[in-house]
Tab-separated table of C-alpha atoms in Angstrom:
chain	number	residue	atom	x	y	z
Q	1	UNK	CA	-35.162	16.584	-12.082
Q	2	UNK	CA	-38.843	15.498	-10.773
Q	3	UNK	CA	-37.931	11.857	-10.459
Q	4	UNK	CA	-40.956	10.764	-10.219
Q	5	UNK	CA	-42.285	12.341	-13.693
Q	6	UNK	CA	-39.272	10.532	-15.564
Q	7	UNK	CA	-39.787	7.379	-16.427
Q	8	UNK	CA	-36.980	6.112	-17.062
Q	9	UNK	CA	-32.803	6.755	-16.934
Q	10	UNK	CA	-30.476	6.670	-20.022
Q	11	UNK	CA	-27.512	6.219	-18.406
Q	12	UNK	CA	-25.265	6.332	-21.763
Q	13	UNK	CA	-26.068	7.951	-24.372
Q	14	UNK	CA	-23.413	10.441	-26.622
Q	15	UNK	CA	-23.200	13.850	-27.463
Q	16	UNK	CA	-22.164	12.909	-31.305
Q	17	UNK	CA	-22.829	16.452	-33.337
Q	18	UNK	CA	-20.536	19.726	-31.712
Q	19	UNK	CA	-22.690	22.687	-32.407
Q	20	UNK	CA	-18.647	25.045	-32.190
Q	21	UNK	CA	-16.717	23.388	-33.790
Q	22	UNK	CA	-16.562	21.134	-37.047
Q	23	UNK	CA	-16.620	17.589	-37.582
Q	24	UNK	CA	-13.427	16.848	-37.571
Q	25	UNK	CA	-12.721	13.764	-39.884
Q	26	UNK	CA	-9.617	13.504	-39.950
Q	27	UNK	CA	-9.590	9.672	-40.257
Q	28	UNK	CA	-12.355	9.460	-42.313
Q	29	UNK	CA	-12.194	5.531	-42.756
Q	30	UNK	CA	-14.228	5.436	-39.369
Q	31	UNK	CA	-16.913	7.116	-40.280
Q	32	UNK	CA	-17.028	4.704	-43.286
Q	33	UNK	CA	-16.792	2.049	-41.503
Q	34	UNK	CA	-19.178	2.952	-38.650
Q	35	UNK	CA	-21.832	4.599	-40.603
Q	36	UNK	CA	-22.058	0.372	-42.338
Q	37	UNK	CA	-22.071	-1.638	-39.282
Q	38	UNK	CA	-24.652	0.567	-37.125
Q	39	UNK	CA	-26.485	0.862	-40.819
Q	40	UNK	CA	-27.494	5.000	-39.780
Q	41	UNK	CA	-25.272	7.968	-40.374
Q	42	UNK	CA	-27.944	10.791	-38.311
Q	43	UNK	CA	-26.180	12.588	-35.714
Q	44	UNK	CA	-28.468	14.567	-34.067
Q	45	UNK	CA	-27.407	17.376	-31.945
Q	46	UNK	CA	-26.688	17.448	-28.225
Q	47	UNK	CA	-30.214	19.576	-27.966
Q	48	UNK	CA	-32.136	17.460	-30.519
Q	49	UNK	CA	-31.182	14.456	-27.803
Q	50	UNK	CA	-32.024	16.610	-24.895
Q	51	UNK	CA	-35.685	17.950	-26.453
Q	52	UNK	CA	-36.134	13.796	-27.515
Q	53	UNK	CA	-35.987	12.659	-24.010
Q	54	UNK	CA	-38.360	15.172	-22.621
Q	55	UNK	CA	-40.670	14.651	-25.229
Q	56	UNK	CA	-40.765	11.110	-23.594
Q	57	UNK	CA	-40.426	12.128	-20.915
Q	58	UNK	CA	-36.552	10.114	-20.008
Q	59	UNK	CA	-33.652	11.367	-18.697
Q	60	UNK	CA	-30.127	10.331	-19.902
Q	61	UNK	CA	-27.279	10.383	-18.800
Q	62	UNK	CA	-24.403	11.839	-21.946
Q	63	UNK	CA	-20.845	12.245	-22.706
Q	64	UNK	CA	-18.574	12.694	-25.600
Q	65	UNK	CA	-15.496	10.107	-26.275
Q	66	UNK	CA	-11.491	11.933	-25.695
Q	67	UNK	CA	-9.490	10.167	-27.889
Q	68	UNK	CA	-6.949	12.588	-29.158
Q	69	UNK	CA	-3.800	10.514	-28.565
Q	70	UNK	CA	-4.855	7.175	-30.061
Q	71	UNK	CA	-6.847	8.447	-32.692
Q	72	UNK	CA	-5.280	12.032	-33.447
Q	73	UNK	CA	-8.823	12.614	-34.062
Q	74	UNK	CA	-10.339	16.131	-31.811
Q	75	UNK	CA	-13.270	15.577	-29.403
Q	76	UNK	CA	-15.855	17.234	-28.922
Q	77	UNK	CA	-15.512	20.349	-26.004
Q	78	UNK	CA	-16.854	18.898	-22.131
Q	79	UNK	CA	-17.807	21.515	-21.681
Q	80	UNK	CA	-20.441	21.514	-24.585
Q	81	UNK	CA	-22.059	19.033	-22.499
Q	82	UNK	CA	-21.715	20.606	-19.383
Q	83	UNK	CA	-23.515	23.060	-20.734
Q	84	UNK	CA	-26.421	21.784	-21.814
Q	85	UNK	CA	-26.307	19.622	-19.418
Q	86	UNK	CA	-27.051	23.002	-16.259
Q	87	UNK	CA	-29.901	24.070	-19.594
Q	88	UNK	CA	-32.059	21.015	-19.484
Q	89	UNK	CA	-31.028	20.143	-15.691
Q	90	UNK	CA	-34.508	18.583	-16.086
Q	91	UNK	CA	-33.781	15.659	-17.949
Q	92	UNK	CA	-29.501	15.868	-18.518
Q	93	UNK	CA	-26.610	14.512	-16.335
Q	94	UNK	CA	-23.180	15.245	-18.041
Q	95	UNK	CA	-20.192	13.314	-17.286
Q	96	UNK	CA	-17.017	14.413	-19.062
Q	97	UNK	CA	-14.143	12.349	-21.193
Q	98	UNK	CA	-11.092	13.060	-20.779
Q	99	UNK	CA	-7.778	10.812	-22.335
Q	100	UNK	CA	-6.557	9.156	-19.594
Q	101	UNK	CA	-2.774	9.201	-21.822
Q	102	UNK	CA	-3.525	13.233	-20.526
Q	103	UNK	CA	-1.692	12.842	-17.075
Q	104	UNK	CA	-1.930	15.363	-14.213
Q	105	UNK	CA	-3.131	17.932	-16.890
Q	106	UNK	CA	-5.701	15.509	-17.300
Q	107	UNK	CA	-6.383	15.534	-13.188
Q	108	UNK	CA	-6.518	18.549	-13.220
Q	109	UNK	CA	-9.050	19.643	-16.016
Q	110	UNK	CA	-11.331	16.385	-14.345
Q	111	UNK	CA	-11.684	18.902	-11.887
Q	112	UNK	CA	-12.099	22.407	-12.974
Q	113	UNK	CA	-15.454	20.548	-14.695
Q	114	UNK	CA	-16.752	18.903	-11.196
Q	115	UNK	CA	-16.943	22.623	-9.484
Q	116	UNK	CA	-17.387	24.960	-12.074
Q	117	UNK	CA	-19.502	22.962	-14.776
Q	118	UNK	CA	-20.462	20.453	-12.346
Q	119	UNK	CA	-20.082	17.610	-14.581
Q	120	UNK	CA	-21.894	14.672	-12.394
Q	121	UNK	CA	-19.384	11.106	-13.914
Q	122	UNK	CA	-17.257	10.558	-15.903
Q	123	UNK	CA	-16.685	8.029	-18.680
Q	124	UNK	CA	-14.129	6.053	-20.933
Q	125	UNK	CA	-13.459	3.741	-23.928
Q	126	UNK	CA	-10.733	1.563	-22.999
Q	127	UNK	CA	-9.824	0.428	-26.953
Q	128	UNK	CA	-10.540	3.516	-28.581
Q	129	UNK	CA	-8.193	5.918	-25.730
Q	130	UNK	CA	-5.656	2.198	-26.184
Q	131	UNK	CA	-4.833	2.074	-22.653
Q	132	UNK	CA	-5.821	-0.997	-20.062
Q	133	UNK	CA	-7.983	0.064	-17.764
Q	134	UNK	CA	-5.669	-0.924	-14.542
Q	135	UNK	CA	-2.599	0.802	-15.756
Q	136	UNK	CA	-1.055	2.543	-12.691
Q	137	UNK	CA	-1.242	5.932	-16.390
Q	138	UNK	CA	-4.845	6.623	-15.306
Q	139	UNK	CA	-4.879	6.865	-12.283
Q	140	UNK	CA	-3.545	9.846	-11.409
Q	141	UNK	CA	-6.989	10.538	-13.091
Q	142	UNK	CA	-9.367	8.909	-10.835
Q	143	UNK	CA	-7.931	9.775	-8.101
Q	144	UNK	CA	-8.895	13.412	-8.878
Q	145	UNK	CA	-12.690	11.399	-10.738
Q	146	UNK	CA	-11.957	9.716	-6.863
Q	147	UNK	CA	-11.744	13.306	-4.319
Q	148	UNK	CA	-15.798	14.047	-5.534
Q	149	UNK	CA	-17.150	11.322	-5.293
Q	150	UNK	CA	-18.508	10.263	-8.691
Q	151	UNK	CA	-18.829	7.536	-10.794
Q	152	UNK	CA	-16.835	5.678	-13.829
Q	153	UNK	CA	-17.786	3.932	-16.524
Q	154	UNK	CA	-16.037	2.189	-18.730
Q	155	UNK	CA	-17.068	0.850	-22.722
Q	156	UNK	CA	-16.488	-3.003	-22.609
Q	157	UNK	CA	-15.855	-6.053	-24.640
Q	158	UNK	CA	-16.522	-5.512	-29.100
Q	159	UNK	CA	-16.372	-2.343	-30.199
Q	160	UNK	CA	-18.552	-0.838	-33.165
Q	161	UNK	CA	-15.632	1.976	-33.739
Q	162	UNK	CA	-13.437	0.404	-35.559
Q	163	UNK	CA	-14.894	-2.731	-37.276
Q	164	UNK	CA	-14.534	-3.205	-40.910
Q	165	UNK	CA	-11.193	-0.198	-40.602
Q	166	UNK	CA	-8.720	-1.861	-42.593
Q	167	UNK	CA	-6.474	-4.313	-39.239
Q	168	UNK	CA	-9.592	-2.567	-37.224
Q	169	UNK	CA	-8.118	0.841	-37.130
Q	170	UNK	CA	-4.742	-0.604	-34.825
Q	171	UNK	CA	-8.064	-0.542	-32.246
Q	172	UNK	CA	-6.791	-3.133	-29.148
Q	173	UNK	CA	-10.535	-4.924	-28.020
Q	174	UNK	CA	-8.456	-6.872	-25.557
Q	175	UNK	CA	-7.968	-2.963	-22.989
Q	176	UNK	CA	-12.105	-3.917	-23.504
Q	177	UNK	CA	-11.368	-6.971	-21.429
Q	178	UNK	CA	-13.714	-5.989	-17.930
Q	179	UNK	CA	-11.539	-8.014	-15.499
Q	180	UNK	CA	-9.614	-5.081	-15.498
Q	181	UNK	CA	-11.745	-3.238	-13.323
Q	182	UNK	CA	-10.928	-5.174	-11.204
Q	183	UNK	CA	-8.106	-4.712	-9.964
Q	184	UNK	CA	-9.444	-0.523	-10.725
Q	185	UNK	CA	-12.775	-1.664	-8.210
Q	186	UNK	CA	-10.305	-2.392	-5.065
Q	187	UNK	CA	-7.782	0.265	-5.774
Q	188	UNK	CA	-10.721	2.396	-6.181
Q	189	UNK	CA	-13.906	1.036	-3.909
Q	190	UNK	CA	-15.789	3.583	-3.256
Q	191	UNK	CA	-16.234	5.128	-5.998
Q	192	UNK	CA	-19.458	3.395	-8.950
Q	193	UNK	CA	-17.328	1.976	-11.727
Q	194	UNK	CA	-19.441	1.165	-15.039
Q	195	UNK	CA	-19.479	-1.256	-17.343
Q	196	UNK	CA	-20.619	-1.012	-20.059
Q	197	UNK	CA	-22.446	-2.991	-22.231
Q	198	UNK	CA	-22.834	-6.946	-23.106
Q	199	UNK	CA	-19.682	-6.929	-22.804
Q	200	UNK	CA	-19.126	-9.751	-24.897
Q	201	UNK	CA	-16.904	-12.070	-25.325
Q	202	UNK	CA	-15.936	-11.414	-21.585
Q	203	UNK	CA	-20.346	-10.653	-20.626
Q	204	UNK	CA	-19.323	-14.036	-17.577
Q	205	UNK	CA	-15.958	-11.930	-16.205
Q	206	UNK	CA	-18.072	-8.568	-15.881
Q	207	UNK	CA	-20.643	-10.034	-13.967
Q	208	UNK	CA	-18.289	-12.086	-11.845
Q	209	UNK	CA	-16.512	-8.927	-11.352
Q	210	UNK	CA	-20.023	-7.853	-10.654
Q	211	UNK	CA	-20.858	-9.996	-8.630
Q	212	UNK	CA	-17.400	-9.363	-6.158
Q	213	UNK	CA	-16.660	-6.202	-6.097
Q	214	UNK	CA	-20.009	-4.007	-4.438
Q	215	UNK	CA	-19.295	-0.482	-6.529
Q	216	UNK	CA	-19.393	-2.046	-9.985
Q	217	UNK	CA	-22.844	-1.879	-12.008
Q	218	UNK	CA	-23.138	-2.823	-15.147
Q	219	UNK	CA	-24.590	-0.925	-18.282
Q	220	UNK	CA	-27.681	-2.439	-20.369
Q	221	UNK	CA	-26.958	-0.417	-23.731
Q	222	UNK	CA	-25.812	-1.544	-27.121
Q	223	UNK	CA	-27.662	-4.436	-27.802
Q	224	UNK	CA	-30.771	-4.802	-27.898
Q	225	UNK	CA	-32.260	-7.153	-25.304
Q	226	UNK	CA	-33.316	-9.237	-27.737
Q	227	UNK	CA	-29.397	-10.339	-28.410
Q	228	UNK	CA	-28.611	-9.971	-24.375
Q	229	UNK	CA	-26.644	-13.608	-23.470
Q	230	UNK	CA	-29.009	-15.479	-21.081
Q	231	UNK	CA	-26.363	-15.188	-18.899
Q	232	UNK	CA	-27.821	-11.681	-18.711
Q	233	UNK	CA	-30.406	-11.702	-18.306
Q	234	UNK	CA	-30.011	-14.271	-15.162
Q	235	UNK	CA	-28.138	-12.877	-12.668
Q	236	UNK	CA	-30.261	-9.755	-14.073
Q	237	UNK	CA	-33.263	-11.828	-12.351
Q	238	UNK	CA	-32.244	-12.995	-10.196
Q	239	UNK	CA	-28.845	-11.792	-7.730
Q	240	UNK	CA	-27.350	-8.695	-9.475
Q	241	UNK	CA	-30.961	-6.602	-9.587
Q	242	UNK	CA	-30.207	-3.723	-8.399
Q	243	UNK	CA	-26.394	-3.134	-9.924
Q	244	UNK	CA	-28.469	-2.914	-13.685
Q	245	UNK	CA	-28.791	0.136	-15.315
Q	246	UNK	CA	-30.635	0.926	-18.272
Q	247	UNK	CA	-29.668	2.581	-21.034
Q	248	UNK	CA	-29.927	2.236	-25.268
Q	249	UNK	CA	-25.717	3.369	-27.351
Q	250	UNK	CA	-27.572	6.174	-28.184
Q	251	UNK	CA	-28.114	7.135	-31.219
Q	252	UNK	CA	-27.163	3.821	-32.402
Q	253	UNK	CA	-30.450	2.229	-30.379
Q	254	UNK	CA	-33.721	4.223	-29.876
Q	255	UNK	CA	-34.989	3.691	-26.631
Q	256	UNK	CA	-38.508	2.950	-28.499
Q	257	UNK	CA	-36.949	0.129	-29.984
Q	258	UNK	CA	-34.489	-0.964	-26.571
Q	259	UNK	CA	-37.993	-0.528	-24.205
Q	260	UNK	CA	-40.050	-2.769	-27.229
Q	261	UNK	CA	-37.409	-5.576	-27.049
Q	262	UNK	CA	-36.890	-4.909	-23.096
Q	263	UNK	CA	-40.745	-6.654	-22.306
Q	264	UNK	CA	-40.134	-9.569	-24.100
Q	265	UNK	CA	-36.886	-10.640	-23.839
Q	266	UNK	CA	-37.571	-12.379	-20.482
Q	267	UNK	CA	-36.433	-9.809	-17.334
Q	268	UNK	CA	-39.045	-10.639	-13.997
Q	269	UNK	CA	-42.137	-7.499	-13.746
Q	270	UNK	CA	-39.930	-7.242	-10.747
Q	271	UNK	CA	-36.555	-6.369	-11.585
Q	272	UNK	CA	-37.670	-4.341	-14.361
Q	273	UNK	CA	-38.315	-0.760	-12.568
Q	274	UNK	CA	-34.977	-1.759	-10.726
Q	275	UNK	CA	-33.416	-1.389	-14.341
Q	276	UNK	CA	-35.584	1.126	-15.490
Q	277	UNK	CA	-35.163	3.906	-13.032
Q	278	UNK	CA	-34.156	2.977	-9.723
Q	279	UNK	CA	-30.915	2.017	-9.410
Q	280	UNK	CA	-29.646	4.840	-11.617
Q	281	UNK	CA	-31.222	7.229	-9.179
Q	282	UNK	CA	-29.391	5.513	-5.764
Q	283	UNK	CA	-26.153	5.033	-8.075
Q	284	UNK	CA	-26.124	8.312	-9.233
Q	285	UNK	CA	-27.248	9.727	-6.236
Q	286	UNK	CA	-29.796	12.228	-6.822
Q	287	UNK	CA	-32.283	11.725	-4.469
Q	288	UNK	CA	-30.131	13.927	-1.545
């Protein structure tokens, strides 16, 4: 990856379509509500996404979400995402996702994905996966990730997935309060921990954890910057300017939309390069 040629690193994009297995519509009510909530039904393939990011000179971190325990829905294979990154190393970085309920078997899978496929981090979605991040059940997996020195990215705040489904589809928002990541940051102080999204309705909790724990970052994905809470912009401009990361949540938000609104959202000119690229380069350890 030529870091001088890329203009930004999007640390939060999704693999939405598998080319190796059909979409599992075991619970179609989630898909229907998802399309209504996000006003979109288009789901690009992994390679379509990669080609698009290459065309706009951006790098991307991509992952799927393994929530087989809580949702009963077959996941997109981590191997498919990792193989795409190996085939497109100029712009793509692969994170994996393993349901923490898989315990020691999940830890074994993590080790194999790191050693054989070179994945560079791991994605967790507490609400969709049905666990509190500080639940010791997940620590077998965390320990394997920590041994490799790789980052862990956690969804935080409200979940568009499940919104509008009867009873929220049984998904609990409380799992994604970022305050639970305070314990994880204490127990794994050398692991980069990324709090994904403006963490509404717990934005202040996220800022506090990020300010207090040196290994914690915040990614700015999932919302247009024009809707960011004012305290998020304030801290991004000041005390947390080295710990904020550009992310979109693509394909839910496009980089063009995000960047256009970013220019008008009150960020200082001197912090924009940090957010768009420099902080991610350091956090992902891309300069070796």
